[in-house]
mmCIF file of N, CA and C in Angstrom:
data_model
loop_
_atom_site.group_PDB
_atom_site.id
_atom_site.type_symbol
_atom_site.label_atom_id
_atom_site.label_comp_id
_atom_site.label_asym_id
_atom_site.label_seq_id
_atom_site.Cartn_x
_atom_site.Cartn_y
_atom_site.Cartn_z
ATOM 1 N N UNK A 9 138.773 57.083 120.472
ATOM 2 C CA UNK A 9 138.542 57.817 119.256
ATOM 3 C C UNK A 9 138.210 59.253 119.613
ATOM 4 N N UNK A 10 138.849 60.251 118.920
ATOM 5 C CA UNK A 10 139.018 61.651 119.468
ATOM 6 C C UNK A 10 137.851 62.168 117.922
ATOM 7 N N UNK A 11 136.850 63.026 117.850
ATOM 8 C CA UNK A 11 136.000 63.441 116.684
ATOM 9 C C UNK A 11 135.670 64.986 117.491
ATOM 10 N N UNK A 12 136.453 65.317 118.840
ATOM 11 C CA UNK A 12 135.989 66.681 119.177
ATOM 12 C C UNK A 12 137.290 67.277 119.198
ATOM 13 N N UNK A 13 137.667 68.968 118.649
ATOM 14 C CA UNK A 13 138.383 69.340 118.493
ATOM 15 C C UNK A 13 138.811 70.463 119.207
ATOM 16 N N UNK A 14 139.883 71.653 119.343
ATOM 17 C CA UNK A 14 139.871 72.575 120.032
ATOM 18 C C UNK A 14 140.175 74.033 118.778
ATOM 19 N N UNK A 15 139.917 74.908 118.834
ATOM 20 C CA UNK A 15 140.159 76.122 117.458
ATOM 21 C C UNK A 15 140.136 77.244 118.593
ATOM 22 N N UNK A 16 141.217 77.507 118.739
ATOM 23 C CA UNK A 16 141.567 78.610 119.455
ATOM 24 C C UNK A 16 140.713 78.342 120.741
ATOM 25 N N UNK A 17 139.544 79.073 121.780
ATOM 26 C CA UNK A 17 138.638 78.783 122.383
ATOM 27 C C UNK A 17 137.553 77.952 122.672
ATOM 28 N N UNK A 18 137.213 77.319 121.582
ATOM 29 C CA UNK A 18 136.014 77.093 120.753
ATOM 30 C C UNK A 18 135.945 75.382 120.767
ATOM 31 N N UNK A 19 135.548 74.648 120.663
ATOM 32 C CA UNK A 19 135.482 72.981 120.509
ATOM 33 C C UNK A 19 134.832 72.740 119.375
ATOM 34 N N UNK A 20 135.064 72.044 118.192
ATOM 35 C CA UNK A 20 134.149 71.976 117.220
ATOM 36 C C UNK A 20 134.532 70.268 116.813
ATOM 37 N N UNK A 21 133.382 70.010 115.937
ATOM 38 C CA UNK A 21 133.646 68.699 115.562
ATOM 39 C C UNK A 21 133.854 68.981 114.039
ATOM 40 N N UNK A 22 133.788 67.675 113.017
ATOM 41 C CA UNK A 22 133.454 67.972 111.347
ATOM 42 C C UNK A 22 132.256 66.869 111.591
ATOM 43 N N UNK A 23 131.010 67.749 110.622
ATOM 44 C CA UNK A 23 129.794 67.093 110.851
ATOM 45 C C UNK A 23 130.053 66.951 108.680
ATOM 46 N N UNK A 24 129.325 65.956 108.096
ATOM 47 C CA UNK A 24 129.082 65.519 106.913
ATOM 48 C C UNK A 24 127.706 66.237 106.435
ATOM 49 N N UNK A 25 127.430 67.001 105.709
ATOM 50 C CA UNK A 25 125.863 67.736 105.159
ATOM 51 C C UNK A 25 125.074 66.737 104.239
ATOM 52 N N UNK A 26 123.865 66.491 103.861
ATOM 53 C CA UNK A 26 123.113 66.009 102.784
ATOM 54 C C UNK A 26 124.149 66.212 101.472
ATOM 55 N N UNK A 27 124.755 66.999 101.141
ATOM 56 C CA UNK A 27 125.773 67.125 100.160
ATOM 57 C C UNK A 27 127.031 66.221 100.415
ATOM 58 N N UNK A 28 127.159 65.733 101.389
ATOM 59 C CA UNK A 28 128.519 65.290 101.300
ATOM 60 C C UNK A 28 129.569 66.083 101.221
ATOM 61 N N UNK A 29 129.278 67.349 102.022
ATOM 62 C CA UNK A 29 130.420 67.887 102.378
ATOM 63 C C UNK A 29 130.584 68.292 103.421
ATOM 64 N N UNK A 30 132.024 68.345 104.070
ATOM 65 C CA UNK A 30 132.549 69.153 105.542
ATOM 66 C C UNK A 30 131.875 69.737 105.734
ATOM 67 N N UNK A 31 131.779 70.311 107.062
ATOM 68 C CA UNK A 31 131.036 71.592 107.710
ATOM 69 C C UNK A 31 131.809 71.586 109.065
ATOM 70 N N UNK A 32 132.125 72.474 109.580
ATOM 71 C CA UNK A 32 132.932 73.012 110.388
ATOM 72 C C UNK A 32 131.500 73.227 111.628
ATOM 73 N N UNK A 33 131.585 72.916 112.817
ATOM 74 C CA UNK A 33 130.660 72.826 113.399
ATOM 75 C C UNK A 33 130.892 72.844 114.808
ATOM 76 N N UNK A 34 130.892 74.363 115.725
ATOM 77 C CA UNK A 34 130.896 74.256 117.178
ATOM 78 C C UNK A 34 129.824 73.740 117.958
ATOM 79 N N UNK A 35 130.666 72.835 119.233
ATOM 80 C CA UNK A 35 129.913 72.294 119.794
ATOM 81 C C UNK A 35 130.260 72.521 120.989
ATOM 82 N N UNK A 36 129.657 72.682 122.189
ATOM 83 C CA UNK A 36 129.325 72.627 123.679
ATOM 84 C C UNK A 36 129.469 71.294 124.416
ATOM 85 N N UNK A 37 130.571 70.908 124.411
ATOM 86 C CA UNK A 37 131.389 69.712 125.253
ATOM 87 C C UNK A 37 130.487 70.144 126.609
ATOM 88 N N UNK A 38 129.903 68.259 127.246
ATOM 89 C CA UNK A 38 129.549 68.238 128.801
ATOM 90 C C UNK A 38 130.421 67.948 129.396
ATOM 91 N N UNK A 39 130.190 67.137 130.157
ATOM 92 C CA UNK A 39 130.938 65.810 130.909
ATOM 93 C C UNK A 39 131.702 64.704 130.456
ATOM 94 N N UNK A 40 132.171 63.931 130.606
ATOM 95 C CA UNK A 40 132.426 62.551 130.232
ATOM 96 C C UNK A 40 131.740 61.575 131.089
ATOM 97 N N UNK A 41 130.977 60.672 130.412
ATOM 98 C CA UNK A 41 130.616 59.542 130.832
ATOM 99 C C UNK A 41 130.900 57.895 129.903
ATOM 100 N N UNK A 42 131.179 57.166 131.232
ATOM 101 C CA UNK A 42 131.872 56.042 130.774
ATOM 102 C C UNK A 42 133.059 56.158 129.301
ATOM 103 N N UNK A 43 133.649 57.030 129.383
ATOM 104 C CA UNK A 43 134.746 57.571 128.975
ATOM 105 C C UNK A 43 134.229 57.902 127.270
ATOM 106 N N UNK A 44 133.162 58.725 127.435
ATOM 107 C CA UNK A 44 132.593 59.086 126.129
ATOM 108 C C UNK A 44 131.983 60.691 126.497
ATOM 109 N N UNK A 45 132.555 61.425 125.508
ATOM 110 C CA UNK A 45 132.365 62.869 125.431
ATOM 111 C C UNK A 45 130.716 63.189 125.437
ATOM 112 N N UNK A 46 129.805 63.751 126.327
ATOM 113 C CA UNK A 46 128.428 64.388 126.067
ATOM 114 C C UNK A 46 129.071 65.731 125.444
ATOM 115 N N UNK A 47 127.989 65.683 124.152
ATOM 116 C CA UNK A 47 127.922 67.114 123.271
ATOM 117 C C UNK A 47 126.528 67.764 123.901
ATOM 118 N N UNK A 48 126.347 68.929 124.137
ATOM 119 C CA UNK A 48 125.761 69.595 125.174
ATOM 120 C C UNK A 48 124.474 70.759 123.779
ATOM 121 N N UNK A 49 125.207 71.261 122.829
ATOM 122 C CA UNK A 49 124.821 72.029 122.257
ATOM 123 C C UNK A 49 125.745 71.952 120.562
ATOM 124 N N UNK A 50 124.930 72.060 119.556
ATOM 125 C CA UNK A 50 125.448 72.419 118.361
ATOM 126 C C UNK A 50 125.651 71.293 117.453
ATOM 127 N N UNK A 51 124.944 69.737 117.835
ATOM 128 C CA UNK A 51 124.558 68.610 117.139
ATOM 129 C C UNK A 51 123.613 68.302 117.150
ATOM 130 N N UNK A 52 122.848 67.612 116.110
ATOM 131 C CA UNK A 52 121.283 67.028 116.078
ATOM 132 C C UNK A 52 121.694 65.705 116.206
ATOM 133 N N UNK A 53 120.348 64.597 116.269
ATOM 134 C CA UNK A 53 120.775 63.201 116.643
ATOM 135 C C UNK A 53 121.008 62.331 114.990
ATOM 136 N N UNK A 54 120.505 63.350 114.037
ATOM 137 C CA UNK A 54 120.735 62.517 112.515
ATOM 138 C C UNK A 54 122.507 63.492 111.992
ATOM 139 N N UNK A 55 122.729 64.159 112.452
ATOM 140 C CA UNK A 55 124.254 64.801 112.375
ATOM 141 C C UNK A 55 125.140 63.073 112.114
ATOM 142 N N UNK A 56 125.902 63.466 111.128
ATOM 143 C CA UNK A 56 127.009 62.457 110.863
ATOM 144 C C UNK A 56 128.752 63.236 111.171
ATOM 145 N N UNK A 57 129.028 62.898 112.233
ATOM 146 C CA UNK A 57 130.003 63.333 112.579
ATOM 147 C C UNK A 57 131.170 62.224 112.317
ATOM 148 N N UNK A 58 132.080 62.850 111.550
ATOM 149 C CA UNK A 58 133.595 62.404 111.605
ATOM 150 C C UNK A 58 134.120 62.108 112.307
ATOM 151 N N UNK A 59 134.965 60.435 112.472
ATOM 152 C CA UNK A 59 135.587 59.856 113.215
ATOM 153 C C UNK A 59 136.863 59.670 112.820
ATOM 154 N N UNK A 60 136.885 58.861 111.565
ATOM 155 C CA UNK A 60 138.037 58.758 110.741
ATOM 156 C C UNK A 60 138.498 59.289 109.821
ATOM 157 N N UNK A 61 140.174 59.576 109.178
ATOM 158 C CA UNK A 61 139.796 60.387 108.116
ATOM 159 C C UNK A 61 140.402 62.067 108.120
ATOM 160 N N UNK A 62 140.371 62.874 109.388
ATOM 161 C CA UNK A 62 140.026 63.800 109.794
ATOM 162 C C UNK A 62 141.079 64.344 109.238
ATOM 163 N N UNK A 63 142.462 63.749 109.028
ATOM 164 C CA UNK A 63 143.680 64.392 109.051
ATOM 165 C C UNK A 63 143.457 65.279 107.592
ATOM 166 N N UNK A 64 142.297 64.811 106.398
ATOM 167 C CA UNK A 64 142.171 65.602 105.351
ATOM 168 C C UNK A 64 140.970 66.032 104.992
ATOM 169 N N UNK A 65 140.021 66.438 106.245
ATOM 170 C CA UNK A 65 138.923 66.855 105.851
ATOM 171 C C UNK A 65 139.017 68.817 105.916
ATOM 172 N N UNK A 66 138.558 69.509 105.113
ATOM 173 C CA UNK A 66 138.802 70.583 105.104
ATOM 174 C C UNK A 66 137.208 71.201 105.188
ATOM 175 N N UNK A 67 137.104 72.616 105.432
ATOM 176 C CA UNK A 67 135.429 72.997 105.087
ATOM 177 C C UNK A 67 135.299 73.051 103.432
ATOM 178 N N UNK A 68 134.118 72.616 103.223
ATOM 179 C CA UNK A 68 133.238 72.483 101.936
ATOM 180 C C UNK A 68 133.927 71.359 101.109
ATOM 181 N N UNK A 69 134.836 70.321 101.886
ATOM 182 C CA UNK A 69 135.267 69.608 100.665
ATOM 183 C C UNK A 69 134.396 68.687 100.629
ATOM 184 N N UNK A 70 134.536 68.073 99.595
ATOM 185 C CA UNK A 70 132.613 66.889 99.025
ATOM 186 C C UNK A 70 134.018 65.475 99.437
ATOM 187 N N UNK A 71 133.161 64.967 100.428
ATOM 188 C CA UNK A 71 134.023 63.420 100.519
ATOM 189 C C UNK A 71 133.498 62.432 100.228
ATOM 190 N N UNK A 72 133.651 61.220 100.500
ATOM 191 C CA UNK A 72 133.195 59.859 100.715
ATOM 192 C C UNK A 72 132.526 59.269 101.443
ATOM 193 N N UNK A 73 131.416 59.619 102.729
ATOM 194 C CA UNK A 73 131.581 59.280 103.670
ATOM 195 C C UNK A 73 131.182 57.569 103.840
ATOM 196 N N UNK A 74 131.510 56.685 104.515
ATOM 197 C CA UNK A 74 130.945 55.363 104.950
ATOM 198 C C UNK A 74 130.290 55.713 106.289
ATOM 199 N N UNK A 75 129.288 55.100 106.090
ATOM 200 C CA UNK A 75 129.091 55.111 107.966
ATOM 201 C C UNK A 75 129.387 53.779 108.589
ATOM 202 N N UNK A 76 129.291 53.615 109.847
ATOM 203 C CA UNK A 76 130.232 53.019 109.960
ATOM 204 C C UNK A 76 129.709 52.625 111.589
ATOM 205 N N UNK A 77 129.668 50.970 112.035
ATOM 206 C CA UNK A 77 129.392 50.753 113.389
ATOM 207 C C UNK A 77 129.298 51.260 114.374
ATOM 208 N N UNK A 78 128.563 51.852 114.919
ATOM 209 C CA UNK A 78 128.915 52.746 116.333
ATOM 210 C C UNK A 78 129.612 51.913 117.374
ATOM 211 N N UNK A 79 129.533 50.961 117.681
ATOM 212 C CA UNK A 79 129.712 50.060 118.843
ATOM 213 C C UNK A 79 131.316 50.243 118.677
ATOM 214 N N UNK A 80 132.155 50.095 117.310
ATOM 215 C CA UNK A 80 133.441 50.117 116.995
ATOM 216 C C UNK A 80 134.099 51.040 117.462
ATOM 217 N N UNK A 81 133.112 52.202 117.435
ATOM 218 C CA UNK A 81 133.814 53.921 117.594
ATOM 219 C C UNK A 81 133.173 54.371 119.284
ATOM 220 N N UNK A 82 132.073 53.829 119.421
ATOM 221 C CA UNK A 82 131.740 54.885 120.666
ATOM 222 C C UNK A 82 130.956 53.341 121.657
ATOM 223 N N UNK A 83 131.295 52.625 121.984
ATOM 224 C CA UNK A 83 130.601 51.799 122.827
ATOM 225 C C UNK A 83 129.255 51.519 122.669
ATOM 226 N N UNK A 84 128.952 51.442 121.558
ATOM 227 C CA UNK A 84 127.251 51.024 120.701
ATOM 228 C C UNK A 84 126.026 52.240 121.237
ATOM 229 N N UNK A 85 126.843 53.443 121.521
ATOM 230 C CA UNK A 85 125.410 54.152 121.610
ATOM 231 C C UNK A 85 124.345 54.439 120.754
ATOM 232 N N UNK A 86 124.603 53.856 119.961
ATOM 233 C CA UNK A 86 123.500 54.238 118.819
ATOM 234 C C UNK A 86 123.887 55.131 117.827
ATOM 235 N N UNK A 87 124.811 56.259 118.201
ATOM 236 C CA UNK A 87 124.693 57.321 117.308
ATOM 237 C C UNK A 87 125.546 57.234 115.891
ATOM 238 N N UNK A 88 125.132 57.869 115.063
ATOM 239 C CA UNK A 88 125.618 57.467 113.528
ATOM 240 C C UNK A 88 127.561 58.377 113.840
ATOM 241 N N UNK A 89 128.227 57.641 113.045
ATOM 242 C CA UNK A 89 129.737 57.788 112.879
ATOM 243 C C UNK A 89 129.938 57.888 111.469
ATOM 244 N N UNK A 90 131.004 58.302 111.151
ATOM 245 C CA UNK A 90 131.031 58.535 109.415
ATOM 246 C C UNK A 90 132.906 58.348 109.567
ATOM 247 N N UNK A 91 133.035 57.532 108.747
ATOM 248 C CA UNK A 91 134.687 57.497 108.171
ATOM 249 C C UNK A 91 134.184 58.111 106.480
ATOM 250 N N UNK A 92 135.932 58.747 106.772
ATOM 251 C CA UNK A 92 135.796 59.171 105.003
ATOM 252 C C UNK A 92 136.882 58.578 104.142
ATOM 253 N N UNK A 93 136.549 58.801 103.172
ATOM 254 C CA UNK A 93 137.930 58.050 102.015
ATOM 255 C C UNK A 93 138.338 59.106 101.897
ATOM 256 N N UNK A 94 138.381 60.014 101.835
ATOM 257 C CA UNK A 94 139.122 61.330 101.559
ATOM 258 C C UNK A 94 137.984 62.209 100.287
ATOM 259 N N UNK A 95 138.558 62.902 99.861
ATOM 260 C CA UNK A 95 138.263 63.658 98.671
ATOM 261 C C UNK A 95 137.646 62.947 97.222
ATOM 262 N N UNK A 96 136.245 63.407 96.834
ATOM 263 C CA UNK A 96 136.015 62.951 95.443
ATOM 264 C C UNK A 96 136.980 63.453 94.317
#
């Protein structure tokens, strides 16, 4: 599952706000371990980052989000995942 992106220079993910909407959000890629991306800088640990979905998430659009098993998406680290239905 790919949720880190490339924008010209830059790596960003789509993080979900208390509003339920996109946010466009650079992040500071580490290493890889056990074939899972460390984010280094520019996520908190309650951040709901986009997994699924992505092909129509835009900035400020208000979505759907589900959250959604971690173990399914990232090898059960714990951290919260968000699929979207698309657009309200």
């Amino acid at each position: 599952m790919r949720s880190c992106f490339s924008d010209q220079s830059q790596k960003f993910v789509w993080v979900i706000g208390a509003d339920n909407k996109a946010e466009y959000r650079k992040v500071k890629p580490g290493p890889m371990i056990d074939s899972l991306r460390v984010i280094r800088e520019g996520l908190q640990s309650n951040d709901r980052v986009v997994v699924l979905g992505l092909q129509s998430v835009r900035p400020g659009i208000e979505v759907k989000p589900e959250e959604a098993d971690p173990q399914k998406f990232v090898g059960g680290s714990g951290e919260k995942v968000v699929t979207t239905q698309g657009a309200k």
